[in-house]
mmCIF file of C-alpha atoms and ligand atoms in Angstrom:
data_model
loop_
_atom_site.group_PDB
_atom_site.id
_atom_site.type_symbol
_atom_site.label_atom_id
_atom_site.label_comp_id
_atom_site.label_asym_id
_atom_site.label_seq_id
_atom_site.Cartn_x
_atom_site.Cartn_y
_atom_site.Cartn_z
ATOM 1 C CA MET C 1 101.501 -160.635 117.177
ATOM 2 C CA ASN C 2 102.312 -158.187 119.629
ATOM 3 C CA ALA C 3 99.170 -156.625 120.918
ATOM 4 C CA LYS C 4 97.087 -158.665 123.313
ATOM 5 C CA ARG C 5 93.599 -159.439 121.922
ATOM 6 C CA VAL C 6 90.476 -160.968 123.384
ATOM 7 C CA VAL C 7 90.007 -164.104 121.473
ATOM 8 C CA VAL C 8 86.898 -166.344 121.244
ATOM 9 C CA VAL C 9 87.664 -170.374 120.392
ATOM 10 C CA THR C 10 84.726 -172.414 119.989
ATOM 11 C CA GLY C 11 85.094 -175.928 120.333
ATOM 12 C CA GLY C 12 87.851 -175.625 122.623
ATOM 13 C CA ALA C 13 88.089 -178.265 124.732
ATOM 14 C CA SER C 14 89.109 -180.811 122.560
ATOM 15 C CA GLY C 15 91.686 -180.844 119.729
ATOM 16 C CA ILE C 16 91.929 -178.341 116.986
ATOM 17 C CA GLY C 17 90.248 -176.058 119.625
ATOM 18 C CA LEU C 18 92.154 -176.344 122.137
ATOM 19 C CA GLY C 19 95.574 -176.539 120.431
ATOM 20 C CA ILE C 20 94.531 -173.261 119.271
ATOM 21 C CA CYS C 21 93.782 -172.471 122.841
ATOM 22 C CA LYS C 22 97.066 -173.441 124.084
ATOM 23 C CA LEU C 23 99.121 -171.526 121.367
ATOM 24 C CA PHE C 24 96.850 -168.231 121.884
ATOM 25 C CA SER C 25 97.310 -168.190 125.684
ATOM 26 C CA GLU C 26 101.167 -168.855 125.099
ATOM 27 C CA ASN C 27 101.321 -166.088 123.195
ATOM 28 C CA GLY C 28 99.657 -164.116 126.210
ATOM 29 C CA HIS C 29 96.453 -163.275 125.021
ATOM 30 C CA PRO C 30 93.144 -163.604 127.180
ATOM 31 C CA VAL C 31 91.124 -166.564 126.063
ATOM 32 C CA ALA C 32 87.803 -167.869 126.125
ATOM 33 C CA MET C 33 86.928 -171.330 125.408
ATOM 34 C CA LEU C 34 83.539 -171.991 124.534
ATOM 35 C CA ASP C 35 82.824 -176.356 124.494
ATOM 36 C CA VAL C 36 79.244 -178.406 125.421
ATOM 37 C CA GLN C 37 81.730 -180.788 127.689
ATOM 38 C CA VAL C 38 81.654 -179.190 130.580
ATOM 39 C CA GLN C 39 84.380 -181.516 132.541
ATOM 40 C CA ALA C 40 86.620 -181.664 129.521
ATOM 41 C CA LEU C 41 86.473 -177.428 129.217
ATOM 42 C CA GLU C 42 87.225 -177.560 133.328
ATOM 43 C CA ARG C 43 89.882 -180.010 132.912
ATOM 44 C CA GLU C 44 91.764 -178.169 130.204
ATOM 45 C CA ALA C 45 91.415 -174.446 131.101
ATOM 46 C CA ALA C 46 92.762 -175.596 134.537
ATOM 47 C CA ALA C 47 95.983 -177.221 133.133
ATOM 48 C CA LEU C 48 97.077 -174.424 130.720
ATOM 49 C CA ARG C 49 96.013 -171.555 133.847
ATOM 50 C CA ALA C 50 98.615 -173.637 135.769
ATOM 51 C CA GLY C 51 100.896 -172.570 133.003
ATOM 52 C CA GLY C 52 100.119 -168.699 133.698
ATOM 53 C CA ALA C 53 97.692 -168.445 130.281
ATOM 54 C CA ASN C 54 94.990 -166.104 130.829
ATOM 55 C CA ILE C 55 91.584 -168.569 130.429
ATOM 56 C CA ILE C 56 87.783 -168.512 130.925
ATOM 57 C CA ALA C 57 85.565 -171.454 130.290
ATOM 58 C CA LEU C 58 82.280 -171.148 129.135
ATOM 59 C CA LYS C 59 79.524 -173.784 128.364
ATOM 60 C CA ALA C 60 77.809 -172.543 125.474
ATOM 61 C CA ASP C 61 76.386 -174.781 122.796
ATOM 62 C CA VAL C 62 77.406 -173.225 119.425
ATOM 63 C CA SER C 63 73.689 -173.674 118.067
ATOM 64 C CA SER C 64 71.844 -172.122 120.705
ATOM 65 C CA ARG C 65 71.821 -168.218 119.691
ATOM 66 C CA LYS C 66 71.302 -167.634 123.580
ATOM 67 C CA GLU C 67 74.094 -169.533 124.521
ATOM 68 C CA VAL C 68 76.319 -167.884 122.217
ATOM 69 C CA GLU C 69 74.966 -164.163 123.391
ATOM 70 C CA GLU C 70 75.254 -165.223 126.943
ATOM 71 C CA ALA C 71 79.004 -166.661 126.763
ATOM 72 C CA TYR C 72 80.193 -163.594 124.748
ATOM 73 C CA ALA C 73 78.537 -161.158 127.391
ATOM 74 C CA ALA C 74 80.448 -163.134 130.302
ATOM 75 C CA VAL C 75 83.599 -162.847 127.906
ATOM 76 C CA ARG C 76 83.039 -159.211 127.728
ATOM 77 C CA ARG C 77 82.591 -158.485 131.327
ATOM 78 C CA SER C 78 85.730 -161.166 132.434
ATOM 79 C CA LEU C 79 87.969 -160.159 129.197
ATOM 80 C CA GLY C 80 86.768 -157.024 127.589
ATOM 81 C CA PRO C 81 85.750 -156.275 123.656
ATOM 82 C CA ILE C 82 86.206 -159.540 121.701
ATOM 83 C CA SER C 83 89.010 -159.099 118.466
ATOM 84 C CA ILE C 84 89.362 -162.337 117.368
ATOM 85 C CA VAL C 85 86.778 -165.476 116.530
ATOM 86 C CA VAL C 86 87.986 -168.707 115.744
ATOM 87 C CA ALA C 87 84.838 -170.877 114.716
ATOM 88 C CA ASN C 88 85.926 -173.700 114.852
ATOM 89 C CA ALA C 89 83.212 -176.051 116.909
ATOM 90 C CA GLY C 90 82.021 -179.350 115.240
ATOM 91 C CA TYR C 91 81.131 -182.777 114.772
ATOM 92 C CA SER C 92 81.209 -185.256 111.512
ATOM 93 C CA ARG C 93 79.310 -188.431 111.377
ATOM 94 C CA ALA C 94 79.133 -191.172 108.511
ATOM 95 C CA GLU C 95 75.588 -191.362 107.288
ATOM 96 C CA ALA C 96 74.436 -193.075 104.195
ATOM 97 C CA PHE C 97 72.880 -190.394 101.952
ATOM 98 C CA LEU C 98 69.280 -192.706 101.699
ATOM 99 C CA ALA C 99 69.538 -193.304 105.755
ATOM 100 C CA MET C 100 69.961 -189.863 106.633
ATOM 101 C CA SER C 101 66.936 -188.500 108.961
ATOM 102 C CA GLN C 102 66.296 -184.728 108.314
ATOM 103 C CA GLN C 103 66.934 -184.688 111.891
ATOM 104 C CA ALA C 104 70.618 -186.024 111.122
ATOM 105 C CA TRP C 105 71.023 -183.264 108.237
ATOM 106 C CA GLN C 106 69.156 -180.357 110.295
ATOM 107 C CA GLN C 107 71.637 -181.408 113.771
ATOM 108 C CA MET C 108 74.475 -181.003 111.332
ATOM 109 C CA ILE C 109 73.818 -178.032 109.702
ATOM 110 C CA ASP C 110 72.825 -176.495 113.405
ATOM 111 C CA VAL C 111 76.553 -177.211 114.501
ATOM 112 C CA ASN C 112 78.444 -176.684 112.082
ATOM 113 C CA LEU C 113 77.003 -173.780 109.751
ATOM 114 C CA ASN C 114 74.449 -172.385 112.244
ATOM 115 C CA GLY C 115 76.909 -171.976 114.829
ATOM 116 C CA ALA C 116 79.541 -169.754 112.765
ATOM 117 C CA PHE C 117 76.867 -167.902 112.088
ATOM 118 C CA HIS C 118 75.804 -167.533 115.861
ATOM 119 C CA SER C 119 79.578 -167.234 116.997
ATOM 120 C CA ILE C 120 80.762 -164.724 113.809
ATOM 121 C CA GLN C 121 77.557 -162.428 114.361
ATOM 122 C CA ALA C 122 77.789 -162.433 117.883
ATOM 123 C CA ALA C 123 81.489 -160.709 117.940
ATOM 124 C CA VAL C 124 81.804 -158.371 114.699
ATOM 125 C CA PRO C 125 79.875 -155.432 116.933
ATOM 126 C CA ASP C 126 83.101 -154.991 118.984
ATOM 127 C CA MET C 127 85.306 -155.769 115.831
ATOM 128 C CA VAL C 128 83.379 -152.944 114.201
ATOM 129 C CA GLU C 129 83.595 -150.672 117.123
ATOM 130 C CA HIS C 130 87.446 -150.906 117.428
ATOM 131 C CA LYS C 131 87.787 -151.105 113.181
ATOM 132 C CA TRP C 132 90.072 -154.509 113.670
ATOM 133 C CA GLY C 133 88.770 -157.898 113.591
ATOM 134 C CA ARG C 134 90.179 -161.554 112.748
ATOM 135 C CA ILE C 135 87.698 -164.281 111.869
ATOM 136 C CA VAL C 136 89.113 -167.739 111.038
ATOM 137 C CA THR C 137 86.583 -170.611 110.202
ATOM 138 C CA ILE C 138 87.612 -174.276 110.559
ATOM 139 C CA SER C 139 85.750 -175.357 107.516
ATOM 140 C CA SER C 140 86.599 -179.447 105.753
ATOM 141 C CA ASN C 141 88.266 -180.688 102.745
ATOM 142 C CA ALA C 142 85.354 -182.788 103.047
ATOM 143 C CA ALA C 143 83.322 -179.427 101.285
ATOM 144 C CA GLN C 144 86.388 -179.438 98.747
ATOM 145 C CA TRP C 145 86.427 -182.362 97.301
ATOM 146 C CA GLY C 146 83.249 -184.240 98.721
ATOM 147 C CA ALA C 147 82.837 -187.269 100.917
ATOM 148 C CA ALA C 148 80.501 -190.078 100.654
ATOM 149 C CA ASP C 149 78.139 -190.539 103.417
ATOM 150 C CA ARG C 150 78.809 -187.097 104.721
ATOM 151 C CA ALA C 151 76.537 -185.166 102.576
ATOM 152 C CA HIS C 152 75.225 -183.197 105.580
ATOM 153 C CA TYR C 153 78.905 -182.571 106.664
ATOM 154 C CA ALA C 154 80.054 -181.586 103.272
ATOM 155 C CA ALA C 155 76.981 -178.960 102.714
ATOM 156 C CA ALA C 156 77.822 -177.992 105.989
ATOM 157 C CA LYS C 157 80.965 -177.057 105.938
ATOM 158 C CA GLY C 158 80.596 -175.515 102.064
ATOM 159 C CA GLY C 159 78.245 -173.227 103.506
ATOM 160 C CA VAL C 160 81.035 -172.581 105.881
ATOM 161 C CA ILE C 161 83.600 -171.937 103.696
ATOM 162 C CA GLY C 162 80.741 -169.329 101.180
ATOM 163 C CA LEU C 163 80.279 -167.619 105.120
ATOM 164 C CA THR C 164 83.832 -166.927 104.928
ATOM 165 C CA LYS C 165 83.804 -165.650 101.481
ATOM 166 C CA ALA C 166 80.846 -163.161 101.913
ATOM 167 C CA LEU C 167 82.115 -161.894 105.224
ATOM 168 C CA ALA C 168 85.162 -160.777 103.750
ATOM 169 C CA ARG C 169 84.068 -159.170 101.088
ATOM 170 C CA GLU C 170 81.746 -157.189 103.591
ATOM 171 C CA LEU C 171 83.813 -156.537 106.718
ATOM 172 C CA ALA C 172 86.562 -155.418 104.859
ATOM 173 C CA VAL C 173 86.101 -151.807 104.853
ATOM 174 C CA HIS C 174 85.713 -152.640 109.279
ATOM 175 C CA GLY C 175 89.525 -153.842 109.379
ATOM 176 C CA ILE C 176 88.224 -157.323 109.460
ATOM 177 C CA THR C 177 89.298 -160.158 108.177
ATOM 178 C CA VAL C 178 88.011 -163.464 107.648
ATOM 179 C CA ASN C 179 89.631 -166.541 106.707
ATOM 180 C CA THR C 180 88.939 -170.361 106.360
ATOM 181 C CA ILE C 181 91.266 -173.376 106.998
ATOM 182 C CA PRO C 182 89.619 -176.510 105.892
ATOM 183 C CA PRO C 183 91.729 -179.539 107.538
ATOM 184 C CA SER C 184 91.689 -183.137 106.060
ATOM 185 C CA LEU C 185 92.978 -185.366 108.394
ATOM 186 C CA VAL C 186 94.422 -184.084 111.946
ATOM 187 C CA ASP C 187 94.763 -186.177 114.487
ATOM 188 C CA THR C 188 91.780 -185.603 117.236
ATOM 189 C CA PRO C 189 89.477 -187.270 119.330
ATOM 190 C CA LEU C 190 87.087 -186.665 116.728
ATOM 191 C CA ALA C 191 89.516 -188.299 113.737
ATOM 192 C CA ARG C 192 90.356 -191.080 116.317
ATOM 193 C CA ARG C 193 86.655 -191.603 116.873
ATOM 194 C CA GLY C 194 85.624 -191.998 113.367
ATOM 195 C CA ALA C 195 88.414 -194.587 112.626
ATOM 196 C CA ALA C 196 87.402 -196.617 116.001
ATOM 197 C CA ALA C 197 84.044 -197.048 114.220
ATOM 198 C CA GLY C 198 84.813 -197.830 111.240
ATOM 199 C CA GLU C 199 84.069 -195.266 109.103
ATOM 200 C CA VAL C 200 87.510 -194.509 108.010
ATOM 201 C CA PRO C 201 90.318 -196.705 107.426
ATOM 202 C CA PRO C 202 93.182 -196.514 110.590
ATOM 203 C CA LEU C 203 94.953 -192.719 110.716
ATOM 204 C CA GLU C 204 98.617 -194.575 109.700
ATOM 205 C CA VAL C 205 96.361 -196.172 106.967
ATOM 206 C CA ILE C 206 95.123 -192.676 105.613
ATOM 207 C CA ALA C 207 97.958 -190.896 105.915
ATOM 208 C CA GLN C 208 100.072 -193.266 103.342
ATOM 209 C CA HIS C 209 97.425 -191.143 100.748
ATOM 210 C CA ILE C 210 99.353 -187.893 102.437
ATOM 211 C CA PRO C 211 102.298 -186.313 100.434
ATOM 212 C CA ILE C 212 103.631 -185.384 103.649
ATOM 213 C CA ALA C 213 102.930 -189.115 105.142
ATOM 214 C CA ARG C 214 101.422 -188.166 108.416
ATOM 215 C CA PRO C 215 98.152 -186.796 110.167
ATOM 216 C CA GLY C 216 98.200 -183.565 111.140
ATOM 217 C CA THR C 217 98.385 -182.122 114.365
ATOM 218 C CA PRO C 218 95.914 -179.382 116.258
ATOM 219 C CA GLU C 219 100.118 -177.320 116.513
ATOM 220 C CA ASP C 220 99.552 -177.505 112.274
ATOM 221 C CA ILE C 221 96.422 -175.872 112.330
ATOM 222 C CA ALA C 222 97.066 -173.911 114.993
ATOM 223 C CA ASN C 223 100.257 -172.306 113.699
ATOM 224 C CA ALA C 224 98.143 -171.369 110.595
ATOM 225 C CA CYS C 225 95.196 -170.192 112.636
ATOM 226 C CA GLU C 226 97.529 -167.846 114.514
ATOM 227 C CA PHE C 227 99.551 -165.960 111.482
ATOM 228 C CA LEU C 228 95.721 -165.400 109.986
ATOM 229 C CA CYS C 229 94.470 -163.809 113.273
ATOM 230 C CA SER C 230 97.853 -161.542 113.554
ATOM 231 C CA ASP C 231 98.928 -157.962 112.040
ATOM 232 C CA LYS C 232 100.848 -159.061 109.601
ATOM 233 C CA ALA C 233 98.158 -161.179 107.763
ATOM 234 C CA SER C 234 96.346 -158.127 107.502
ATOM 235 C CA TYR C 235 96.359 -158.164 103.523
ATOM 236 C CA ILE C 236 94.916 -161.954 103.746
ATOM 237 C CA THR C 237 91.587 -162.259 103.494
ATOM 238 C CA GLY C 238 88.497 -164.446 102.185
ATOM 239 C CA GLN C 239 91.378 -167.339 101.474
ATOM 240 C CA GLU C 240 90.647 -171.056 102.293
ATOM 241 C CA ILE C 241 94.239 -171.926 103.346
ATOM 242 C CA ASN C 242 94.921 -175.512 103.246
ATOM 243 C CA VAL C 243 96.874 -177.106 105.782
ATOM 244 C CA ASN C 244 96.426 -180.482 104.837
ATOM 245 C CA GLY C 245 99.790 -181.862 104.305
ATOM 246 C CA GLY C 246 99.239 -181.721 100.561
ATOM 247 C CA ILE C 247 96.561 -184.295 100.320
ATOM 248 C CA TYR C 248 93.997 -181.505 98.404
ATOM 249 C CA MET C 249 96.304 -178.547 96.061
HETATM 250 N N1 NAD F 1 90.210 -183.713 112.519
HETATM 251 C C1 NAD F 1 89.862 -183.820 111.249
HETATM 252 O O1 NAD F 1 90.743 -184.752 111.063
HETATM 253 C C2 NAD F 1 89.257 -183.057 110.817
HETATM 254 C C3 NAD F 1 89.197 -182.454 109.114
HETATM 255 C C4 NAD F 1 88.595 -181.838 108.560
HETATM 256 C C5 NAD F 1 87.749 -180.681 109.460
HETATM 257 N N2 NAD F 1 87.599 -180.997 111.250
HETATM 258 C C6 NAD F 1 86.968 -179.921 111.782
HETATM 259 O O2 NAD F 1 87.353 -179.212 113.178
HETATM 260 C C7 NAD F 1 86.924 -178.849 113.824
HETATM 261 C C8 NAD F 1 87.173 -179.596 114.963
HETATM 262 O O3 NAD F 1 87.198 -180.742 115.149
HETATM 263 P P1 NAD F 1 88.071 -181.454 115.729
HETATM 264 O O4 NAD F 1 88.925 -182.644 115.128
HETATM 265 O O5 NAD F 1 88.879 -180.955 116.944
HETATM 266 O O6 NAD F 1 87.323 -182.520 117.023
HETATM 267 P P2 NAD F 1 86.992 -182.730 118.607
HETATM 268 O O7 NAD F 1 86.015 -183.454 118.581
HETATM 269 O O8 NAD F 1 88.209 -183.260 119.281
HETATM 270 O O9 NAD F 1 86.620 -181.359 119.239
HETATM 271 C C9 NAD F 1 85.543 -180.942 118.934
HETATM 272 C C10 NAD F 1 84.941 -179.834 119.961
HETATM 273 O O10 NAD F 1 83.992 -178.681 119.290
HETATM 274 C C11 NAD F 1 82.768 -179.297 120.569
HETATM 275 N N3 NAD F 1 81.255 -178.831 120.190
HETATM 276 C C12 NAD F 1 80.610 -180.185 119.449
HETATM 277 N N4 NAD F 1 79.637 -179.661 119.223
HETATM 278 C C13 NAD F 1 79.416 -178.747 119.844
HETATM 279 C C14 NAD F 1 78.321 -177.383 119.832
HETATM 280 N N5 NAD F 1 77.109 -178.182 119.396
HETATM 281 N N6 NAD F 1 79.005 -176.732 120.462
HETATM 282 C C15 NAD F 1 80.017 -176.057 121.484
HETATM 283 N N7 NAD F 1 81.298 -177.083 121.389
HETATM 284 C C16 NAD F 1 80.804 -178.177 120.773
HETATM 285 C C17 NAD F 1 83.445 -180.813 121.262
HETATM 286 O O11 NAD F 1 82.657 -181.299 122.219
HETATM 287 C C18 NAD F 1 84.595 -180.919 121.099
HETATM 288 O O12 NAD F 1 85.866 -180.150 122.432
HETATM 289 C C19 NAD F 1 85.613 -179.484 113.456
HETATM 290 O O13 NAD F 1 84.737 -178.388 113.525
HETATM 291 C C20 NAD F 1 85.629 -180.639 112.542
HETATM 292 O O14 NAD F 1 84.530 -180.243 111.376
HETATM 293 C C21 NAD F 1 88.124 -181.869 111.698
#
């Protein structure tokens, strides 16, 4: 990527989002990290700035339209128009379907699906105006092959994949590409929490079922994301780019 583009990464304070913030900022792009974890945001942003990154860190809950719009207004004031959005913020939790409350269902959809809607819609006017944009959503392998005890999560991430493909068709005319990366097992605090709670086996055990016998890293996802957001990827849109060690093909 040669041009310096303003990048927004939601859920940027941890795991995959943090890996994406690091890679884009190492490549000289101004990056806005959005997250709900204020302390982690400030700690990670300070570490990146110490390495020379042009980073702003903003508290924003992606399920709140108001907070997303306020954060984006702050990004525009500090860094300029937004060219790249990585809609990554999300969470997962194991809950058997019959025990799943409406509230748990709603919250999962609000963060993982509605959060992507708000995060993307608030940035697209900038991309349309400048006739260039890149949008990457982080969905999940759970939407591709199902996930017992995670019907809400799989449904939300399936919605993210549908959103990605619909927008790819609608926005192509404006020079905007929209793709999704559906990870399977990535070694992040989210995955470690699930294993520690006994919701999934230890990562090392799951890794035995992955052809490339290890969990993914945030850097694995960030590398693919960076390519999708580059000028070199201008003919790739509407795709599910599997970065999963071959566990699902
Ligand atoms: N780690 C995996 O194995 C895996 C697999 C498939 C999909 N994913 C997806 O990848 C994305 C990143 O997950 P991760 O593993 O890096 O998790 P993580 O918990 O390490 O990081 C997620 C970040 O999102 C933030 N976040 C959560 N809810 C938010 C909200 N409402 N508003 C703003 N920020 C919010 C969290 O505070 C956290 O910093 C998620 O969408 C997740 O569903 C992860």
